[in-house]
């Protein structure tokens, strides 16, 4: 059974710093890996999607990487801003049954 | 487009009552997903539809839960009878056939069962 884990559960970082959020998964038979952002009281917003054949995707200050062999993905945020404060979730889409498995998220707080 | 619309935004009900959550997907989207989010279990997929047809309902926790999509612009998730452990935030999301994994989420319905 696929398990998606995000550690730490919460993170506080001073504004302007670069940071990395981690996502690990136990079953490497994934179709893709997505990173989402969730603001308090809101739904999820898709940030980046990495296909299993890709190694990374970039959007603005965000860069997501994928290493299937080690079962890891990272989300790199450059020059963090207070507006980046949110919960970030990763989700793996499984090959065998098209099920999407979410991590529980990392709650990020950027200190002004 | 207004995005995915869910109603109500908040629902408080007593154990044993029937609860109906509603969702209007983005116009033109082919897929509709229902999720449940709790602190303990995180975000879980309950069921999804393709062109109004339920494709996978293996995430529906038990027979008390049912979902329908009578047309392309409306879906309901019903819990009957409700129990305190059903308390959670329920999200609806939709996506297109061309990009099925780019899901657009609604704001969610926070359900509290007392």
Tab-separated table of C-alpha atoms in Angstrom:
chain	number	residue	atom	x	y	z
A	1	UNK	CA	0.000	0.000	0.000
A	2	UNK	CA	1.366	3.382	-1.027
A	3	UNK	CA	2.240	5.755	1.776
A	4	UNK	CA	3.133	9.376	1.146
A	5	UNK	CA	4.947	11.117	3.972
A	6	UNK	CA	5.837	14.751	4.442
A	7	UNK	CA	8.312	15.750	7.098
A	8	UNK	CA	8.350	18.091	8.907
A	9	UNK	CA	4.668	18.681	9.580
A	10	UNK	CA	5.382	22.356	10.199
A	11	UNK	CA	8.215	24.724	9.348
A	12	UNK	CA	8.994	28.362	10.151
A	13	UNK	CA	11.555	30.229	8.070
A	14	UNK	CA	12.656	33.897	7.989
A	15	UNK	CA	11.617	35.859	4.935
A	16	UNK	CA	14.108	35.809	2.088
A	17	UNK	CA	15.544	32.397	2.808
A	18	UNK	CA	15.521	29.527	0.361
A	19	UNK	CA	13.842	26.377	1.641
A	20	UNK	CA	13.128	22.784	0.715
A	21	UNK	CA	10.014	20.780	1.488
A	22	UNK	CA	10.249	17.009	1.428
A	23	UNK	CA	7.904	14.294	0.221
A	24	UNK	CA	8.614	10.574	0.310
A	25	UNK	CA	6.619	7.669	-1.089
A	26	UNK	CA	6.968	3.945	-0.525
A	27	UNK	CA	5.859	2.626	-3.934
A	28	UNK	CA	7.844	3.930	-6.899
A	29	UNK	CA	5.233	2.781	-9.436
A	30	UNK	CA	3.786	6.229	-9.794
A	31	UNK	CA	2.413	7.949	-12.880
A	32	UNK	CA	3.130	11.435	-11.624
A	33	UNK	CA	3.792	13.495	-8.510
A	34	UNK	CA	2.026	16.778	-7.779
A	35	UNK	CA	2.616	19.578	-5.354
A	36	UNK	CA	-0.337	21.586	-4.085
A	37	UNK	CA	-0.765	24.648	-1.928
A	38	UNK	CA	-3.621	24.981	0.553
A	39	UNK	CA	-4.450	28.266	2.258
A	40	UNK	CA	-6.444	28.207	5.509
A	41	UNK	CA	-10.114	27.536	4.882
A	42	UNK	CA	-9.547	27.065	1.166
A	43	UNK	CA	-9.228	24.238	-1.317
A	44	UNK	CA	-6.027	23.041	-2.923
A	45	UNK	CA	-4.245	24.821	-5.747
A	46	UNK	CA	-1.993	22.801	-8.020
A	47	UNK	CA	1.545	24.202	-8.159
A	48	UNK	CA	3.627	21.735	-10.126
A	49	UNK	CA	3.127	18.329	-11.693
A	50	UNK	CA	6.065	16.055	-12.510
A	51	UNK	CA	5.514	13.102	-14.810
A	52	UNK	CA	7.302	9.894	-13.823
A	53	UNK	CA	9.669	10.287	-16.775
A	54	UNK	CA	10.724	13.770	-15.675
A	55	UNK	CA	13.262	14.818	-13.085
A	56	UNK	CA	12.030	18.302	-12.298
A	57	UNK	CA	9.606	21.094	-13.057
A	58	UNK	CA	9.967	24.808	-12.477
A	59	UNK	CA	7.479	27.627	-12.088
A	60	UNK	CA	8.765	31.009	-11.022
A	61	UNK	CA	10.435	30.691	-7.629
A	62	UNK	CA	9.315	27.084	-7.286
A	63	UNK	CA	11.230	24.029	-8.382
A	64	UNK	CA	10.047	20.486	-7.834
A	65	UNK	CA	12.264	17.455	-8.292
A	66	UNK	CA	11.458	13.773	-8.493
A	67	UNK	CA	13.678	10.769	-7.786
A	68	UNK	CA	11.566	7.670	-8.249
A	69	UNK	CA	14.332	5.243	-7.355
A	70	UNK	CA	14.710	6.739	-3.905
A	71	UNK	CA	11.010	7.476	-3.507
A	72	UNK	CA	11.523	11.166	-2.944
A	73	UNK	CA	10.345	14.503	-4.226
A	74	UNK	CA	11.336	17.952	-3.064
A	75	UNK	CA	9.790	21.373	-3.502
A	76	UNK	CA	12.341	24.162	-3.487
A	77	UNK	CA	11.115	27.694	-2.796
A	78	UNK	CA	13.588	30.461	-3.546
A	79	UNK	CA	13.634	33.820	-1.767
A	80	UNK	CA	10.658	33.024	0.430
A	81	UNK	CA	7.983	35.678	1.045
A	82	UNK	CA	5.274	36.021	3.713
A	83	UNK	CA	2.720	35.249	0.987
A	84	UNK	CA	4.237	31.788	0.672
A	85	UNK	CA	2.831	30.898	4.087
A	86	UNK	CA	0.432	28.000	3.534
A	87	UNK	CA	0.240	24.232	3.783
A	88	UNK	CA	1.987	22.387	0.982
A	89	UNK	CA	0.823	18.906	0.039
A	90	UNK	CA	2.329	16.390	-2.314
A	91	UNK	CA	0.305	13.674	-4.031
A	92	UNK	CA	1.335	10.557	-5.946
A	93	UNK	CA	-0.811	9.102	-8.717
A	94	UNK	CA	-0.425	5.328	-8.807
A	95	UNK	CA	0.099	3.412	-12.057
A	96	UNK	CA	-1.825	0.305	-11.165
A	97	UNK	CA	-5.150	1.747	-10.087
A	98	UNK	CA	-5.062	5.473	-10.905
A	99	UNK	CA	-5.497	6.287	-7.243
A	100	UNK	CA	-4.066	9.550	-5.988
A	101	UNK	CA	-2.483	9.376	-2.541
A	102	UNK	CA	-1.882	12.598	-0.631
A	103	UNK	CA	0.649	13.388	2.050
A	104	UNK	CA	-0.634	15.177	5.130
A	105	UNK	CA	1.236	18.319	4.206
A	106	UNK	CA	3.854	20.641	5.624
A	107	UNK	CA	2.506	23.821	7.201
A	108	UNK	CA	4.921	26.586	6.197
A	109	UNK	CA	5.153	29.911	7.993
A	110	UNK	CA	7.387	32.630	6.583
A	111	UNK	CA	8.433	35.068	9.278
A	112	UNK	CA	8.391	38.710	8.119
B	1	UNK	CA	-15.508	31.273	-14.569
B	2	UNK	CA	-16.430	31.197	-10.887
B	3	UNK	CA	-14.463	28.039	-10.243
B	4	UNK	CA	-15.807	25.003	-8.430
B	5	UNK	CA	-18.724	25.956	-6.213
B	6	UNK	CA	-19.651	24.052	-3.085
B	7	UNK	CA	-22.549	24.504	-0.722
B	8	UNK	CA	-23.047	24.852	2.094
B	9	UNK	CA	-19.670	26.144	3.288
B	10	UNK	CA	-20.422	25.050	6.827
B	11	UNK	CA	-22.836	22.453	8.115
B	12	UNK	CA	-23.548	21.515	11.712
B	13	UNK	CA	-25.913	18.650	12.307
B	14	UNK	CA	-26.834	16.135	14.929
B	15	UNK	CA	-25.875	12.502	14.806
B	16	UNK	CA	-28.386	10.457	12.842
B	17	UNK	CA	-29.459	13.270	10.548
B	18	UNK	CA	-29.102	13.171	6.788
B	19	UNK	CA	-26.523	15.515	5.289
B	20	UNK	CA	-26.323	16.541	1.639
B	21	UNK	CA	-23.299	18.352	0.244
B	22	UNK	CA	-23.467	19.986	-3.171
B	23	UNK	CA	-20.965	20.734	-5.880
B	24	UNK	CA	-21.023	22.590	-9.170
B	25	UNK	CA	-17.911	21.830	-11.230
B	26	UNK	CA	-16.262	24.197	-13.666
B	27	UNK	CA	-18.235	24.325	-16.888
B	28	UNK	CA	-16.796	22.028	-19.536
B	29	UNK	CA	-14.878	19.848	-17.110
B	30	UNK	CA	-15.265	16.098	-17.577
B	31	UNK	CA	-14.083	14.752	-14.238
B	32	UNK	CA	-15.490	15.412	-10.787
B	33	UNK	CA	-13.865	14.273	-7.545
B	34	UNK	CA	-15.083	14.180	-3.945
B	35	UNK	CA	-12.445	14.273	-1.177
B	36	UNK	CA	-12.525	14.257	2.604
B	37	UNK	CA	-9.857	15.940	4.735
B	38	UNK	CA	-9.222	15.322	8.432
B	39	UNK	CA	-6.272	16.005	10.669
B	40	UNK	CA	-5.794	12.320	11.383
B	41	UNK	CA	-6.110	10.895	7.880
B	42	UNK	CA	-5.237	13.851	5.682
B	43	UNK	CA	-6.901	14.175	2.288
B	44	UNK	CA	-8.653	11.076	0.951
B	45	UNK	CA	-10.356	10.509	-2.371
B	46	UNK	CA	-13.896	9.238	-1.837
B	47	UNK	CA	-15.241	8.885	-5.369
B	48	UNK	CA	-14.794	10.322	-8.831
B	49	UNK	CA	-16.978	10.656	-11.907
B	50	UNK	CA	-16.145	10.809	-15.606
B	51	UNK	CA	-18.861	12.339	-17.770
B	52	UNK	CA	-21.354	11.943	-14.921
B	53	UNK	CA	-20.597	8.225	-14.502
B	54	UNK	CA	-19.072	7.002	-11.222
B	55	UNK	CA	-15.742	5.403	-12.039
B	56	UNK	CA	-14.204	4.521	-8.688
B	57	UNK	CA	-16.057	4.646	-5.382
B	58	UNK	CA	-13.650	2.443	-3.463
B	59	UNK	CA	-12.810	5.350	-1.182
B	60	UNK	CA	-16.364	5.734	0.078
B	61	UNK	CA	-16.057	4.700	3.714
B	62	UNK	CA	-19.320	2.797	4.073
B	63	UNK	CA	-22.848	2.416	2.813
B	64	UNK	CA	-23.945	5.500	4.697
B	65	UNK	CA	-22.182	7.520	2.021
B	66	UNK	CA	-23.582	7.936	-1.475
B	67	UNK	CA	-22.808	10.279	-4.364
B	68	UNK	CA	-24.684	11.188	-7.497
B	69	UNK	CA	-24.060	13.268	-10.562
B	70	UNK	CA	-27.373	13.705	-12.373
B	71	UNK	CA	-25.888	16.065	-14.956
B	72	UNK	CA	-22.602	17.664	-15.951
B	73	UNK	CA	-23.098	20.693	-13.756
B	74	UNK	CA	-24.170	19.218	-10.432
B	75	UNK	CA	-23.156	16.537	-7.951
B	76	UNK	CA	-24.205	15.612	-4.436
B	77	UNK	CA	-22.558	13.697	-1.622
B	78	UNK	CA	-25.032	12.365	0.900
B	79	UNK	CA	-24.422	10.890	4.333
B	80	UNK	CA	-27.327	9.062	5.940
B	81	UNK	CA	-27.292	8.630	8.879
B	82	UNK	CA	-24.454	10.942	9.882
B	83	UNK	CA	-22.066	10.136	12.737
B	84	UNK	CA	-19.604	12.295	14.701
B	85	UNK	CA	-16.657	10.582	12.979
B	86	UNK	CA	-17.895	11.973	9.670
B	87	UNK	CA	-16.862	15.444	10.831
B	88	UNK	CA	-14.345	16.712	8.295
B	89	UNK	CA	-13.896	19.134	5.425
B	90	UNK	CA	-15.303	17.750	2.195
B	91	UNK	CA	-13.825	19.024	-1.047
B	92	UNK	CA	-15.092	18.767	-4.581
B	93	UNK	CA	-12.684	19.118	-7.512
B	94	UNK	CA	-13.015	18.990	-11.286
B	95	UNK	CA	-10.703	18.596	-14.252
B	96	UNK	CA	-10.736	18.263	-18.020
B	97	UNK	CA	-10.316	15.175	-20.151
B	98	UNK	CA	-7.212	16.682	-21.710
B	99	UNK	CA	-5.536	17.363	-18.363
B	100	UNK	CA	-7.269	15.076	-15.899
B	101	UNK	CA	-4.653	15.450	-13.199
B	102	UNK	CA	-4.846	19.219	-13.036
B	103	UNK	CA	-7.685	19.351	-10.588
B	104	UNK	CA	-9.371	22.576	-9.556
B	105	UNK	CA	-10.631	22.428	-6.006
B	106	UNK	CA	-13.666	24.070	-4.491
B	107	UNK	CA	-13.477	25.883	-1.139
B	108	UNK	CA	-14.806	22.877	0.761
B	109	UNK	CA	-17.695	22.208	3.133
B	110	UNK	CA	-16.810	21.965	6.803
B	111	UNK	CA	-19.114	19.360	8.326
B	112	UNK	CA	-19.547	19.020	12.075
B	113	UNK	CA	-21.685	16.196	13.404
B	114	UNK	CA	-22.509	16.478	17.104
